[in-house]
Coordinates of C-alpha atoms in Angstrom, one line a residue:
M1 CA 173.3 177.4 84.0
P2 CA 172.9 177.8 87.7
K3 CA 169.5 179.1 88.9
R4 CA 169.6 182.2 91.0
I5 CA 167.5 182.2 94.2
I6 CA 166.4 184.9 96.6
I7 CA 165.1 183.6 100.0
L8 CA 162.8 185.9 102.0
G9 CA 162.6 184.9 105.7
A10 CA 165.9 183.1 105.7
A11 CA 166.0 182.6 109.4
G12 CA 162.6 180.8 109.5
S13 CA 161.8 177.2 109.0
I14 CA 161.2 177.5 105.3
G15 CA 164.2 179.7 104.8
R16 CA 166.6 177.3 106.7
Q17 CA 165.3 174.3 104.7
S18 CA 165.6 176.2 101.4
I19 CA 169.3 176.9 102.3
E20 CA 169.7 173.1 102.8
V21 CA 168.2 172.5 99.3
I22 CA 170.6 175.0 97.8
R23 CA 173.6 173.4 99.5
Q24 CA 172.6 169.9 98.3
S25 CA 172.2 171.2 94.7
A26 CA 175.9 172.1 94.2
A27 CA 176.8 168.8 92.5
T28 CA 173.5 168.3 90.6
E29 CA 172.5 168.9 87.0
E30 CA 170.9 172.3 87.9
P31 CA 172.9 173.9 90.7
L32 CA 171.1 176.6 92.7
V33 CA 172.9 179.8 93.8
L34 CA 171.8 182.0 96.7
A35 CA 171.7 185.5 95.1
G36 CA 170.1 187.2 98.1
F37 CA 168.1 186.8 101.3
S38 CA 166.3 188.6 104.0
V39 CA 166.0 188.2 107.8
H40 CA 163.8 190.2 110.1
H41 CA 165.8 190.4 113.3
N42 CA 168.1 187.4 113.5
A43 CA 171.5 189.0 113.0
K44 CA 173.3 185.7 113.9
V45 CA 171.7 183.9 111.0
M46 CA 172.4 186.8 108.6
L47 CA 176.1 186.9 109.5
S48 CA 176.4 183.1 109.2
L49 CA 174.8 183.2 105.7
K50 CA 177.0 186.1 104.6
N51 CA 180.0 184.1 105.7
E52 CA 178.9 181.0 103.8
F53 CA 177.6 182.8 100.8
P54 CA 179.7 186.0 100.5
H55 CA 178.3 187.0 97.1
A56 CA 174.7 186.9 98.4
R57 CA 173.1 190.3 99.1
A58 CA 171.4 190.6 102.5
A59 CA 168.4 192.6 103.7
Y60 CA 167.8 193.2 107.4
T61 CA 164.1 194.2 107.7
G62 CA 164.1 194.9 111.4
D63 CA 165.2 198.1 113.1
A64 CA 168.1 199.7 111.1
A65 CA 169.8 200.8 114.2
S66 CA 170.3 197.1 115.3
A67 CA 171.4 195.8 111.9
P68 CA 174.7 194.0 111.8
T69 CA 177.5 195.3 109.7
G70 CA 177.0 192.7 107.0
A71 CA 173.6 194.0 105.9
D72 CA 173.5 195.5 102.5
W73 CA 170.1 197.1 103.3
A74 CA 168.4 197.7 106.7
G75 CA 165.1 199.0 107.9
P76 CA 161.5 198.8 106.6
E77 CA 162.5 199.4 103.0
A78 CA 165.2 196.8 102.9
L79 CA 163.0 194.1 101.3
A80 CA 162.0 196.3 98.5
Q81 CA 165.6 197.4 97.9
L82 CA 166.8 193.8 97.8
L83 CA 164.2 192.8 95.3
S84 CA 164.7 195.7 93.0
A85 CA 168.6 195.5 93.1
V86 CA 169.1 191.8 92.9
Q87 CA 167.9 189.8 89.9
A88 CA 167.1 186.2 90.4
D89 CA 165.2 183.4 88.6
I90 CA 162.9 182.6 91.6
V91 CA 162.0 184.1 95.0
V92 CA 161.1 181.9 97.9
N93 CA 158.6 183.7 100.1
G94 CA 158.9 182.2 103.5
I95 CA 157.7 185.2 105.4
A96 CA 155.0 184.3 108.0
G97 CA 151.6 185.9 108.1
A98 CA 149.9 188.7 106.2
A99 CA 153.2 190.6 105.9
G100 CA 154.2 188.1 103.2
L101 CA 151.6 189.5 100.7
S102 CA 153.6 192.7 100.2
A103 CA 156.7 190.6 99.5
S104 CA 154.8 188.5 97.0
I105 CA 153.7 191.6 95.1
L106 CA 157.3 193.0 95.1
A107 CA 158.8 189.7 93.8
L108 CA 156.3 189.6 90.9
Q109 CA 156.6 193.3 90.1
N110 CA 160.4 192.8 89.8
R111 CA 159.7 190.0 87.3
M112 CA 160.8 187.0 89.3
H113 CA 159.0 183.6 89.6
L114 CA 157.5 183.0 93.1
A115 CA 157.9 179.9 95.2
L116 CA 155.2 180.6 97.7
A117 CA 155.2 179.2 101.2
N118 CA 153.2 182.2 102.5
K119 CA 149.7 180.9 102.3
E120 CA 148.3 184.3 103.4
S121 CA 149.3 185.7 100.0
I122 CA 146.9 183.3 98.3
V123 CA 144.1 183.6 100.9
M124 CA 144.2 187.4 100.8
G125 CA 145.1 188.3 97.2
Y126 CA 145.5 185.4 94.8
R127 CA 143.3 186.8 92.0
L128 CA 145.3 190.0 91.9
L129 CA 148.6 188.2 92.3
K130 CA 147.7 185.8 89.5
Q131 CA 146.9 188.7 87.2
L132 CA 150.3 190.3 88.1
A133 CA 152.1 187.0 87.4
D134 CA 150.3 186.5 84.1
D135 CA 151.0 190.1 82.9
N136 CA 154.7 189.4 83.5
E137 CA 154.6 185.8 82.2
L138 CA 155.6 184.5 85.6
S139 CA 154.7 181.4 87.6
I140 CA 153.4 181.1 91.2
I141 CA 154.5 177.7 92.5
P142 CA 153.1 176.5 95.9
V143 CA 155.5 175.3 98.5
D144 CA 153.0 174.3 101.3
S145 CA 153.4 170.5 101.4
E146 CA 149.7 169.9 100.6
H147 CA 149.5 172.4 97.8
A148 CA 152.8 171.4 96.4
A149 CA 151.5 167.9 96.3
L150 CA 148.3 169.0 94.6
F151 CA 150.4 171.0 92.1
Q152 CA 152.4 167.9 91.2
L153 CA 149.3 165.7 90.9
T154 CA 147.3 168.2 88.8
Q155 CA 150.2 168.9 86.5
K156 CA 150.6 165.2 85.8
I157 CA 146.9 164.3 85.6
G158 CA 145.3 167.6 84.3
M159 CA 142.6 169.5 86.0
H160 CA 140.1 168.5 83.3
A161 CA 140.1 165.0 84.7
I162 CA 139.8 165.9 88.4
A163 CA 136.5 165.9 90.3
E164 CA 137.7 166.3 93.9
L165 CA 140.8 167.5 95.9
T166 CA 141.8 166.2 99.3
I167 CA 144.3 167.8 101.7
T168 CA 145.4 166.1 104.8
A169 CA 146.2 167.2 108.4
S170 CA 148.1 165.6 111.2
G171 CA 145.5 166.7 113.7
G172 CA 148.0 168.6 115.7
P173 CA 149.1 167.9 119.3
F174 CA 145.5 167.8 120.7
R175 CA 144.0 165.3 118.3
T176 CA 143.1 162.8 121.1
L177 CA 142.9 165.2 124.0
P178 CA 139.5 165.2 125.8
L179 CA 137.5 168.2 124.6
E180 CA 136.9 169.5 128.1
R181 CA 140.7 170.0 128.5
L182 CA 141.3 172.2 125.4
A183 CA 140.6 175.4 127.3
E184 CA 143.5 174.8 129.7
M185 CA 146.1 174.2 127.0
T186 CA 148.9 176.8 126.8
A187 CA 150.8 178.1 123.8
D188 CA 153.8 175.9 124.7
D189 CA 151.5 172.9 124.7
A190 CA 150.1 173.9 121.3
C191 CA 153.7 174.2 119.9
K192 CA 154.5 170.5 120.6
H193 CA 153.6 169.3 117.2
P194 CA 153.8 165.5 116.8
V195 CA 155.3 165.5 113.3
W196 CA 156.5 168.9 112.0
K197 CA 159.0 171.3 113.4
M198 CA 157.7 174.8 112.7
G199 CA 157.5 178.3 114.1
R200 CA 155.1 179.2 116.9
K201 CA 152.4 180.8 114.9
I202 CA 152.0 178.0 112.4
S203 CA 152.3 175.4 115.2
I204 CA 149.4 177.0 117.0
D205 CA 147.5 177.1 113.7
S206 CA 148.1 173.4 113.3
A207 CA 146.7 172.8 116.8
T208 CA 143.5 174.7 116.0
M209 CA 143.6 173.6 112.4
A210 CA 143.2 177.2 111.3
N211 CA 146.1 176.3 109.0
K212 CA 143.9 173.8 107.3
G213 CA 141.1 176.4 107.0
L214 CA 143.6 178.7 105.3
E215 CA 144.7 175.8 103.1
L216 CA 141.1 175.1 102.1
I217 CA 140.8 178.7 100.9
E218 CA 144.2 178.4 99.2
A219 CA 143.4 175.2 97.4
S220 CA 140.1 176.6 96.1
K221 CA 141.8 179.6 94.7
L222 CA 145.0 178.0 93.3
F223 CA 143.1 175.2 91.5
D224 CA 139.8 177.0 90.8
M225 CA 137.9 174.3 92.6
P226 CA 134.6 174.9 94.5
Q227 CA 135.0 174.3 98.2
E228 CA 132.3 171.6 98.2
H229 CA 134.7 169.5 96.1
I230 CA 137.6 169.9 98.5
R231 CA 137.9 167.5 101.5
V232 CA 140.0 167.6 104.6
L233 CA 141.1 164.4 106.3
I234 CA 143.1 163.8 109.5
H235 CA 146.1 161.6 108.7
P236 CA 148.3 161.3 111.8
Q237 CA 151.3 159.7 110.0
S238 CA 151.6 162.7 107.5
Y239 CA 152.8 160.5 104.7
V240 CA 149.9 161.3 102.3
H241 CA 150.0 165.0 101.7
A242 CA 147.2 165.3 99.2
M243 CA 145.0 163.3 96.9
V244 CA 142.9 163.9 93.8
R245 CA 139.9 162.0 92.7
T246 CA 139.4 161.7 89.0
F247 CA 135.9 161.6 87.4
D248 CA 136.0 157.8 87.1
G249 CA 136.2 157.6 91.0
A250 CA 139.9 156.7 91.3
L251 CA 142.1 158.3 93.9
Y252 CA 145.7 159.4 93.3
A253 CA 148.0 160.4 96.1
Q254 CA 151.3 162.1 96.6
I255 CA 153.2 160.2 99.3
S256 CA 156.5 161.1 100.9
E257 CA 158.1 161.5 104.3
P258 CA 157.0 164.7 106.1
D259 CA 160.0 166.7 104.9
M260 CA 159.5 170.2 103.6
R261 CA 162.7 170.1 101.7
L262 CA 161.0 167.9 99.0
P263 CA 158.4 170.5 98.0
I264 CA 161.0 173.2 98.2
H265 CA 163.3 171.2 96.0
A266 CA 160.5 170.6 93.5
A267 CA 159.6 174.3 93.4
L268 CA 163.1 175.6 93.0
H269 CA 163.8 173.2 90.1
W270 CA 160.4 173.5 88.5
P271 CA 159.5 172.9 85.6
H272 CA 162.2 170.2 85.6
T273 CA 162.3 167.1 87.9
Y274 CA 165.6 166.1 89.3
P275 CA 166.7 163.4 91.7
S276 CA 166.1 164.5 95.3
P277 CA 167.6 163.1 98.6
F278 CA 164.7 164.4 100.5
G279 CA 161.4 162.8 101.5
H280 CA 161.9 159.3 100.3
A281 CA 159.1 157.2 101.8
E282 CA 159.2 153.5 102.6
L283 CA 155.7 152.1 103.2
A284 CA 156.6 148.5 104.2
G285 CA 155.5 148.0 107.7
K286 CA 153.6 151.3 107.9
T287 CA 150.0 151.8 108.7
L288 CA 148.3 154.8 107.3
E289 CA 145.1 156.1 109.0
F290 CA 142.5 158.7 107.9
F291 CA 139.7 160.3 109.9
E292 CA 137.1 163.0 109.4
P293 CA 137.9 166.0 111.5
E294 CA 135.6 166.7 114.5
R295 CA 133.7 169.9 114.2
N296 CA 133.8 170.5 118.0
R297 CA 137.5 170.1 118.1
Y298 CA 138.4 172.0 115.0
P299 CA 135.7 174.7 114.5
L300 CA 138.2 176.9 112.5
V301 CA 137.9 174.5 109.5
W302 CA 134.2 175.2 109.3
L303 CA 134.6 178.9 109.9
A304 CA 136.9 178.9 106.9
R305 CA 134.2 177.3 104.8
N306 CA 131.8 180.0 106.0
A307 CA 134.2 182.7 105.0
M308 CA 134.6 181.1 101.5
D309 CA 130.8 181.2 101.1
A310 CA 130.8 184.9 102.2
G311 CA 133.5 186.0 99.6
D312 CA 137.0 187.3 99.3
A313 CA 136.7 190.0 102.0
A314 CA 135.5 187.5 104.6
C315 CA 138.5 185.3 103.7
I316 CA 140.8 188.2 104.4
A317 CA 139.0 188.9 107.7
Y318 CA 139.3 185.2 108.7
N319 CA 143.1 185.3 108.3
A320 CA 143.4 188.7 110.1
A321 CA 141.3 187.7 113.0
N322 CA 143.1 184.5 113.4
E323 CA 146.5 186.2 113.4
I324 CA 145.3 188.6 116.1
A325 CA 143.8 185.8 118.2
V326 CA 146.9 183.6 117.9
A327 CA 149.2 186.4 119.0
R328 CA 147.0 187.1 122.0
F329 CA 146.8 183.4 122.9
D330 CA 150.6 183.2 122.6
A331 CA 150.8 186.1 125.0
A332 CA 148.5 184.3 127.4
R333 CA 145.7 186.9 127.0
I334 CA 143.0 184.5 125.8
R335 CA 142.4 180.8 126.1
F336 CA 143.1 178.3 123.3
T337 CA 139.4 177.8 122.7
Q338 CA 138.8 181.5 122.4
I339 CA 140.9 181.7 119.2
A340 CA 137.9 180.3 117.3
Q341 CA 135.6 182.6 119.3
V342 CA 137.5 185.7 118.1
V343 CA 137.4 184.6 114.5
S344 CA 133.8 183.6 114.6
E345 CA 132.7 187.0 116.1
T346 CA 134.9 188.9 113.7
L347 CA 133.2 187.1 110.7
A348 CA 129.8 187.9 112.2
H349 CA 130.3 191.5 111.0
S350 CA 129.4 192.4 107.4
W351 CA 132.1 191.6 104.9
N352 CA 130.2 192.5 101.7
L353 CA 133.1 194.7 100.5
P354 CA 134.8 195.0 97.1
V355 CA 138.2 193.5 96.6
S356 CA 139.4 195.1 93.4
S357 CA 142.9 196.3 94.4
F358 CA 145.7 195.5 96.8
E359 CA 144.7 198.7 98.7
D360 CA 141.3 197.2 99.2
I361 CA 142.9 194.1 100.6
F362 CA 145.1 196.0 103.1
D363 CA 142.1 198.1 104.2
I364 CA 140.0 195.1 104.9
D365 CA 142.8 193.4 106.7
M366 CA 143.2 196.5 108.9
K367 CA 139.5 196.7 109.6
A368 CA 139.3 193.0 110.6
R369 CA 142.4 193.4 112.9
Q370 CA 140.8 196.3 114.7
I371 CA 137.5 194.4 115.2
A372 CA 139.5 191.3 116.5
E373 CA 141.6 193.5 118.8
E374 CA 138.4 195.0 120.3
L375 CA 136.9 191.6 120.8
V376 CA 140.1 190.4 122.6
E377 CA 139.9 193.4 124.9
H378 CA 136.4 192.5 126.0
I379 CA 136.5 188.7 126.0
A380 CA 135.8 186.9 129.2
W381 CA 138.3 184.3 130.4

């Protein structure tokens, strides 16, 4: 039987590549069907998808007044209406930032498995999301390349045998830039990623390696692994996406071309494994390098570790402060090096707060954003 898919954030990088995976599946053993999708404000993409997939229902989550005629729902409630009206086997959450958490909650509440590319959902609320998934006998399947790789490795080897996790990072566009020049880098410079083609926010996060800080938190929560047993390595070639070390000391790696369509393909077909045309790696003639990240170049990795030590509320604050700082950097209101300053000073506040409900999460997120905004207003260039 075909598997029905809903894609949230269909105009973004994950959404577009998920559509490619659906197209490719037409002649396979388990064809995928686009049952529904959402876009935020890209009417052109919405109309194109409605033309190609006329039976798919569409939610336009931007201003209802600007919604194209093909939208089935429009406005701030459109996402909830889509997920309650359209039944699917699995929802791909490709929405960027903290806004994706509400979408993850809605997908699970409507009893659909979750293919999760929105790392903020895990960073902010994994414990509560996991409880919601377990209560409804649903699965949360990571789509981030590193966590998808760890998911595959841990499923095959078993967590009982694993002593250490390693996630890799390309190092971003400033990996070899002299440190004294970092402060003069612009948002456009930060978006010139040497390997991946991504949206602006995640590209900037890759340049600061805040994305790796978020992924450290994500890996610890997803795989119930203390942070002292999770390593980060710079791997410029981006062929090795993750590794696990078993208790006998051996390392096992997941290796593929840097192609997000492979983890998306694996997530959409899970728990089965089908042939994929994506990500096939040929190692002959390749040199693979690994380096420890420099603390002075990537302070946001260590700030993430500090947040993990401080608890769940601090992890929420880390993400919120980074989102504010990145948006202000992209708007040329702070310097590249001041992103870490805003996050560090936000985390310096007390975050000894309970996180027992989704309401707690959203309250902490709002508090951290307000603190970060105030810091940005008073920061010296």
